[in-house]
Coordinates of C-alpha atoms in Angstrom, one line a residue:
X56 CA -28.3 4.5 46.3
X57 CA -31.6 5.9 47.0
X58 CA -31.4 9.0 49.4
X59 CA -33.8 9.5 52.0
X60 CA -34.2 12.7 54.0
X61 CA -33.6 12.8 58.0
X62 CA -36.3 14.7 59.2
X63 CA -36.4 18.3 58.3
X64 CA -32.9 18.3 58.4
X65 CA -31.3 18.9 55.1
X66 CA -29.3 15.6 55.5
X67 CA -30.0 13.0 52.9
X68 CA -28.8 9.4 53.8
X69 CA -28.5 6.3 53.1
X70 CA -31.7 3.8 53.8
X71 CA -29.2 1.8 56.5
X72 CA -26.5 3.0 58.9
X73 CA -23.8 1.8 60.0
X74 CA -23.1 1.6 63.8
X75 CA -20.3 2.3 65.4
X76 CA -20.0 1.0 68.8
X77 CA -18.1 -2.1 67.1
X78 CA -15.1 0.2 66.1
X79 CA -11.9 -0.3 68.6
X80 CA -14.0 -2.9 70.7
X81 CA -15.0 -6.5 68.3
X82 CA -12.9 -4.9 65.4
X83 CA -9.6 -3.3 65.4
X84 CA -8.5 -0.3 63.5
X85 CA -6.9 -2.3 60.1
X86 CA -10.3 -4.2 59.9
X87 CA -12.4 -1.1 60.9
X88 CA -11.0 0.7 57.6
X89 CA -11.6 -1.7 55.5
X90 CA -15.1 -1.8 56.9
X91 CA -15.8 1.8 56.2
X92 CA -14.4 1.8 53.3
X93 CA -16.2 -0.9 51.8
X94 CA -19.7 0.8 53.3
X95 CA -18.9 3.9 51.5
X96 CA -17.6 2.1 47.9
X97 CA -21.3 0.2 48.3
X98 CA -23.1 3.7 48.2
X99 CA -24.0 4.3 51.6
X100 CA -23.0 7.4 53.6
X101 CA -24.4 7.0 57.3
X102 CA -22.2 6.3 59.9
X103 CA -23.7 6.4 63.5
X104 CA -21.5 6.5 66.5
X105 CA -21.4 7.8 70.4
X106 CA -18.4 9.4 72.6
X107 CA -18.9 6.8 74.8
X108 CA -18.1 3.6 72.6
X109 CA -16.4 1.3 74.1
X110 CA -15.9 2.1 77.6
X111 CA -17.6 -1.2 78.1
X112 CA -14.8 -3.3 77.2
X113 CA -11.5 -3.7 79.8
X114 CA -9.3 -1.5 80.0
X115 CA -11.1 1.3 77.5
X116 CA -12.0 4.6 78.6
X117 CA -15.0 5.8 75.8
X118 CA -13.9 7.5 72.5
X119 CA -12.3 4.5 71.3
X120 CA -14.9 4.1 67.8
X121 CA -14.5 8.0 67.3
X122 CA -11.0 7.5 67.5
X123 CA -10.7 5.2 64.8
X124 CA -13.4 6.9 62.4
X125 CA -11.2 10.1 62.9
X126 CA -7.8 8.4 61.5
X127 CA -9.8 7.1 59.3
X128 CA -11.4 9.8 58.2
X129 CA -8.1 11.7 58.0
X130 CA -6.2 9.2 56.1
X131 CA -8.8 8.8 53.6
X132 CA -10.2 12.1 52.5
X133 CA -13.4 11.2 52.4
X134 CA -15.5 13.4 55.3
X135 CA -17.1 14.7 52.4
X136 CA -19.0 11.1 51.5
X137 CA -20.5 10.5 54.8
X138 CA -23.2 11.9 57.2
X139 CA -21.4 11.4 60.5
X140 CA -23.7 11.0 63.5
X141 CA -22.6 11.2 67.1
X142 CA -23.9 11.5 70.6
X143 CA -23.5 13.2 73.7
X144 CA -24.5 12.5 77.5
X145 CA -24.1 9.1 78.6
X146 CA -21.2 8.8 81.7
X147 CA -17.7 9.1 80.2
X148 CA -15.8 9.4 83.8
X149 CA -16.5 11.3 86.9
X150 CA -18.2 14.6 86.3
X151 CA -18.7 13.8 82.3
X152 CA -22.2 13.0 81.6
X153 CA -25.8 14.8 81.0
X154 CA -26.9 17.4 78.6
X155 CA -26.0 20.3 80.7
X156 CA -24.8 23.8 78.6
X157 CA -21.1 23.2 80.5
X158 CA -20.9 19.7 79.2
X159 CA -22.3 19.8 75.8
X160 CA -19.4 22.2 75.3
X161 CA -17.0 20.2 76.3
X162 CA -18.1 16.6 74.9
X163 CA -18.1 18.4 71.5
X164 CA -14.7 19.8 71.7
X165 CA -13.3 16.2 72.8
X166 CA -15.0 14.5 69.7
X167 CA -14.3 16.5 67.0
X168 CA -11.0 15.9 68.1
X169 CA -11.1 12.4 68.0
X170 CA -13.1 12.9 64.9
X171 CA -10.8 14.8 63.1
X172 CA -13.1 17.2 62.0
X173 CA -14.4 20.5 62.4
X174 CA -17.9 19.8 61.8
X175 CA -20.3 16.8 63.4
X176 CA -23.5 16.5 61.2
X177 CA -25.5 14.8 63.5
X178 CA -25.3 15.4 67.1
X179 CA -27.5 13.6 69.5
X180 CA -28.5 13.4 73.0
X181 CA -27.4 10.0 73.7
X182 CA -29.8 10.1 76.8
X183 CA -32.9 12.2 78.3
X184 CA -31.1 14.2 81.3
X185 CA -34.4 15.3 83.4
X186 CA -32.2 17.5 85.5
X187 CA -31.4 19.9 82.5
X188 CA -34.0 22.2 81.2
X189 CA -34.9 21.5 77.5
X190 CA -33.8 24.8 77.2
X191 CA -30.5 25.4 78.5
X192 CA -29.5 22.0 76.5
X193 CA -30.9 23.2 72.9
X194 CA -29.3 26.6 73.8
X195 CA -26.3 25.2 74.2
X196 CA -27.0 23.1 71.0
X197 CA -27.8 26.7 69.0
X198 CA -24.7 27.9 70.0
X199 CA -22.5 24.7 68.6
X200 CA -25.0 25.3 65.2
X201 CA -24.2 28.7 64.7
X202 CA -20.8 28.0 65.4
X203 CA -20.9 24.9 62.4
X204 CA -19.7 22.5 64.8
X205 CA -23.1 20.9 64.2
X206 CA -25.3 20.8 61.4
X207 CA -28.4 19.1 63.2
X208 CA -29.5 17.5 66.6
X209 CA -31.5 14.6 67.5
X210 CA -33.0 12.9 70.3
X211 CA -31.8 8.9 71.6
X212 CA -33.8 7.0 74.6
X213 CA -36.4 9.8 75.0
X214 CA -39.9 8.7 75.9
X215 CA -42.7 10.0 73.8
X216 CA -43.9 12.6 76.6
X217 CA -40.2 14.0 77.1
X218 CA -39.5 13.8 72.8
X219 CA -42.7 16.6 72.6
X220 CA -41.9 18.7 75.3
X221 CA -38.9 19.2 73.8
X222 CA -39.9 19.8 70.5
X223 CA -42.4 22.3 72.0
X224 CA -39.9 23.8 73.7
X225 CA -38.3 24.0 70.5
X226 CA -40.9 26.1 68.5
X227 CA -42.1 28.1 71.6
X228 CA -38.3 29.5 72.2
X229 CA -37.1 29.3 68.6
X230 CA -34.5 27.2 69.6
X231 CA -33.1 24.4 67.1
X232 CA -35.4 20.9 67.4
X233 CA -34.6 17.4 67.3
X234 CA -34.7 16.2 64.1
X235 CA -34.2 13.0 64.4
X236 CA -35.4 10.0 67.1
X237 CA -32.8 7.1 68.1
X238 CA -34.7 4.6 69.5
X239 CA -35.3 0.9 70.6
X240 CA -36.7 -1.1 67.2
X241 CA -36.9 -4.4 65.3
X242 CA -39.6 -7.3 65.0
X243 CA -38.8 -8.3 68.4
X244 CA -39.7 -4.8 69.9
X245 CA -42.0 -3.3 68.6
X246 CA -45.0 -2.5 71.1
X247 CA -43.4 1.4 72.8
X248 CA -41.8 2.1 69.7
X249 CA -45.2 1.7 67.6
X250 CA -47.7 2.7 70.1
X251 CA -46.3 5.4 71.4
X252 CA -43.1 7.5 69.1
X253 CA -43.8 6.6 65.9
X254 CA -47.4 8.5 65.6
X255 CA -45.0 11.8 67.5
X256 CA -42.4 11.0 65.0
X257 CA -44.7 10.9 61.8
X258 CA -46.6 14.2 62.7
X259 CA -43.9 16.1 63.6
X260 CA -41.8 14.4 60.7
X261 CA -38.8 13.2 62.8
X262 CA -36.5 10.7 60.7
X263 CA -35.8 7.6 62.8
X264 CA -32.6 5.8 62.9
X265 CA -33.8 2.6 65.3
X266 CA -30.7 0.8 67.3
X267 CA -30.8 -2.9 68.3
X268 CA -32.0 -3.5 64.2
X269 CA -30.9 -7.0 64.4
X270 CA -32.0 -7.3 68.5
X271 CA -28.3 -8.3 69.6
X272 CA -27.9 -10.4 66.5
X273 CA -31.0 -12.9 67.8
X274 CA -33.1 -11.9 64.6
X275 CA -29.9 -13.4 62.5
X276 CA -31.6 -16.7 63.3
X277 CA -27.7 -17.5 65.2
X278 CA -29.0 -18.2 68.7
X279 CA -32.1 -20.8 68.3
X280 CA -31.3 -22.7 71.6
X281 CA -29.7 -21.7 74.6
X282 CA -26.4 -23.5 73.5
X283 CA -25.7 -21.5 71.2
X284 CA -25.8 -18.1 73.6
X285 CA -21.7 -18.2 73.5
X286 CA -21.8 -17.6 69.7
X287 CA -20.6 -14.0 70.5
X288 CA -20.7 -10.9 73.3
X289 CA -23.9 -10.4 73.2
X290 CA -25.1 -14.4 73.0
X291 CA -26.1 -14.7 76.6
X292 CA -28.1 -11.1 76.5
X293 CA -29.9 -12.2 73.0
X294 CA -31.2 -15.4 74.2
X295 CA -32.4 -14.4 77.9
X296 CA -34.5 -11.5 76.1
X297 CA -35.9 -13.3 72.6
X298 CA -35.2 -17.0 72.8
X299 CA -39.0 -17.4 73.6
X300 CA -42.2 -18.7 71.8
X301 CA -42.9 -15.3 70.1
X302 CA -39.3 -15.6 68.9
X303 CA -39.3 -18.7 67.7
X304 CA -42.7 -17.6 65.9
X305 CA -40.3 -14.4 64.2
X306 CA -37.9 -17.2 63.2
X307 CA -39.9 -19.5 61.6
X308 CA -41.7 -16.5 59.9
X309 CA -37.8 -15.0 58.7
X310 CA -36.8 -18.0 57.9
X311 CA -40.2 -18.8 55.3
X312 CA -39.6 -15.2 53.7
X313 CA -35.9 -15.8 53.6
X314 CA -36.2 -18.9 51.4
X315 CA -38.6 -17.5 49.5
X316 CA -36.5 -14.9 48.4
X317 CA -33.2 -16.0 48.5
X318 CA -31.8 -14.4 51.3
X319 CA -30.9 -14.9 54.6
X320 CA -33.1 -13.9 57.9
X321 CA -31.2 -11.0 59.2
X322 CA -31.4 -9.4 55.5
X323 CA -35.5 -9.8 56.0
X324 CA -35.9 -8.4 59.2
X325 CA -33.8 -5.5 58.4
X326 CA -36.1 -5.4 55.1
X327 CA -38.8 -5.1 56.6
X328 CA -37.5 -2.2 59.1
X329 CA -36.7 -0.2 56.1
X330 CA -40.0 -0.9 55.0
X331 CA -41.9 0.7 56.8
X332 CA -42.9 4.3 56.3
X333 CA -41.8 5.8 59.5
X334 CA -38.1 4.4 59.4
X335 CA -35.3 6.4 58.2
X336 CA -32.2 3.9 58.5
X337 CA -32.1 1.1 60.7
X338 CA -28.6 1.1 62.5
X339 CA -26.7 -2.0 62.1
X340 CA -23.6 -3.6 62.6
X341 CA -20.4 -5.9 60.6
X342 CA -17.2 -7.0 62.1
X343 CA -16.4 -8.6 59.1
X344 CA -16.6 -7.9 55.1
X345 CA -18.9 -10.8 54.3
X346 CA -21.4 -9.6 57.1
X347 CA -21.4 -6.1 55.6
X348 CA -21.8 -7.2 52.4
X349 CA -25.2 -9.2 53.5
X350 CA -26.3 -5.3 55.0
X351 CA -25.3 -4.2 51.7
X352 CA -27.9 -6.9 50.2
X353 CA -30.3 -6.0 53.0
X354 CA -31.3 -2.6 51.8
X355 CA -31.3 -3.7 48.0
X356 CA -34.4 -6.4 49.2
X357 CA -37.8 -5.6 48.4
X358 CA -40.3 -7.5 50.5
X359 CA -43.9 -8.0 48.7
X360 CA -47.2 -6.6 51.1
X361 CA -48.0 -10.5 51.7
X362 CA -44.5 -11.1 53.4
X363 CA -44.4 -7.9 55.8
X364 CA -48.2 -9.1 57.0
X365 CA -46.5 -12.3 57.7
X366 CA -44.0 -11.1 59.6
X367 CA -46.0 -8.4 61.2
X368 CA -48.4 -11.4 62.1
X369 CA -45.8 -13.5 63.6
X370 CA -44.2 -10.7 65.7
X371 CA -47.3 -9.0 67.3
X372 CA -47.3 -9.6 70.8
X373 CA -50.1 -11.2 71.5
X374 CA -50.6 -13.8 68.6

């Protein structure tokens, strides 16, 4: 497995991670270990997950997917093969959210517990939180470094003016930085992402770990008419967003490459994410062995300069 840096972090991971949020929600904790064991046997070591996963789903209350990666983790033995990423900020119950010194301090405490651990590697702000000063939230962030609770920080859902005032904030105060960006990214959405973080990102060498890889499963090529939005959760939300002429044009386009290298048109698109020079690891899902055995494929495809102009072609949003 090829290593790639995060950043100017120190961390070294692998070229595809593995999210989370499917832990304790679509699979359950037998299935969830075989999952992560399997992703670590294949040679890849990042594993991306969120306090908040799955307070979506009935009945759950958020630290569900930590919970699991922390049993895990402890029955295993094997903290010491992974870069483990969480985040911080997003509501978790009354009083529980934002990037405020108080909280930070507190959201920590509560995940390395679930976690099992004493050390996150990771640790992002899940959202931007506009009513905390950059500076009392990367304070509090030094303090939880010096303290090795967290080896490095990074930024989710920031906007490219909000991601370089912190970073400025960062070298004016001397304060640890974000070294790492989390944001929306795949051949379906591509136009903030490209026009306006990824130059901010490449100067001030951010890794990027994009979410949505697979854009809620549409880019699988599963949801090509509206009958087939009740193919899983997220059916109804894939087809309303991508089911459109420009994705039926990504389609067609995955589809071509995928026969022309033997693989299927999830594996392309995430191909061509890890691609591209500004991507660190796309962040993808499996709820079931085969399906992580295809992302296991994914990052071993090599897509020729011909292909990824095709696909660029067929996703640019005004073609």
């Amino acid at each position: 497995m090829n290593l790639r840096p995060l950043g100017r972090s120190g961390l070294q991971v692998s070229p595809l991670a593995f999210g989370g949020n499917v832990f304790g929600w679509t699979v359950d904790e037998a299935t969830s270990f075989r999952l992560l064991d399997a992703w670590v046997d294949a040679g890849f070591n990042f594993i991306d997950t969120a306090d908040v996963y799955s307070i979506w789903a009935p009945g759950h209350t958020g630290g569900e997917s930590e919970t699991i990666i922390g049993k895990w983790l402890r029955a295993t033995g094997k903290r010491d093969r992974i870069v483990l990423a969480t985040k911080v900020g997003k509501p978790m119950g009354e009083g529980k959210k934002g990037l405020s010194p108080r909280y930070i301090r507190e959201a920590v405490e509560a995940s390395l517990r679930r976690l099992q651990c004493d050390c996150i590697d990771l640790y992002q702000s899940h959202d931007d939180d506009a009513e905390t000063p950059f500076e009392d939230t990367l304070g509090a962030y030094a303090e939880l470094i010096k303290a090795g609770k967290v080896r490095a920080i990074g930024a989710s859902n920031h906007t490219a003016p909000r991601l370089a005032e912190a970073l400025a904030v960062s070298e004016r105060l001397g304060l640890p930085r974000y070294e790492s960006l989390q944001p929306l990214y795949n051949l379906c959405d591509r136009a903030v992402y490209e026009a306006e973080l990824e130059p901010l990102c490449q100067s001030q060498q951010l890794g990027v770990i994009n979410f949505f890889a697979l854009a809620m499963g549409f880019l699988t090529g599963k949801y090509r008419s509206a009958a087939d939005a009740s193919r899983s959760t997220r059916g109804e939300r894939a087809v309303a967003a991508y089911l459109n002429d420009r994705g039926r044009r990504i389609l067609a386009a995955l589809d071509e490459v995928a026969a022309e290298t033997g693989a299927k048109p999830g594996q392309v698109a995430l191909a061509w994410q890890i691609a591209r020079p500004s991507i660190t690891a796309p962040i993808a899902s499996a709820t079931s062995l085969d399906q992580l055995q295809e992302l296991v494929a994914a990052a071993q495809l090599k897509l020729d300069p011909t292909q990824i102009a095709r696909l660029d072609a067929a996703s640019a949003e005004q073609a």
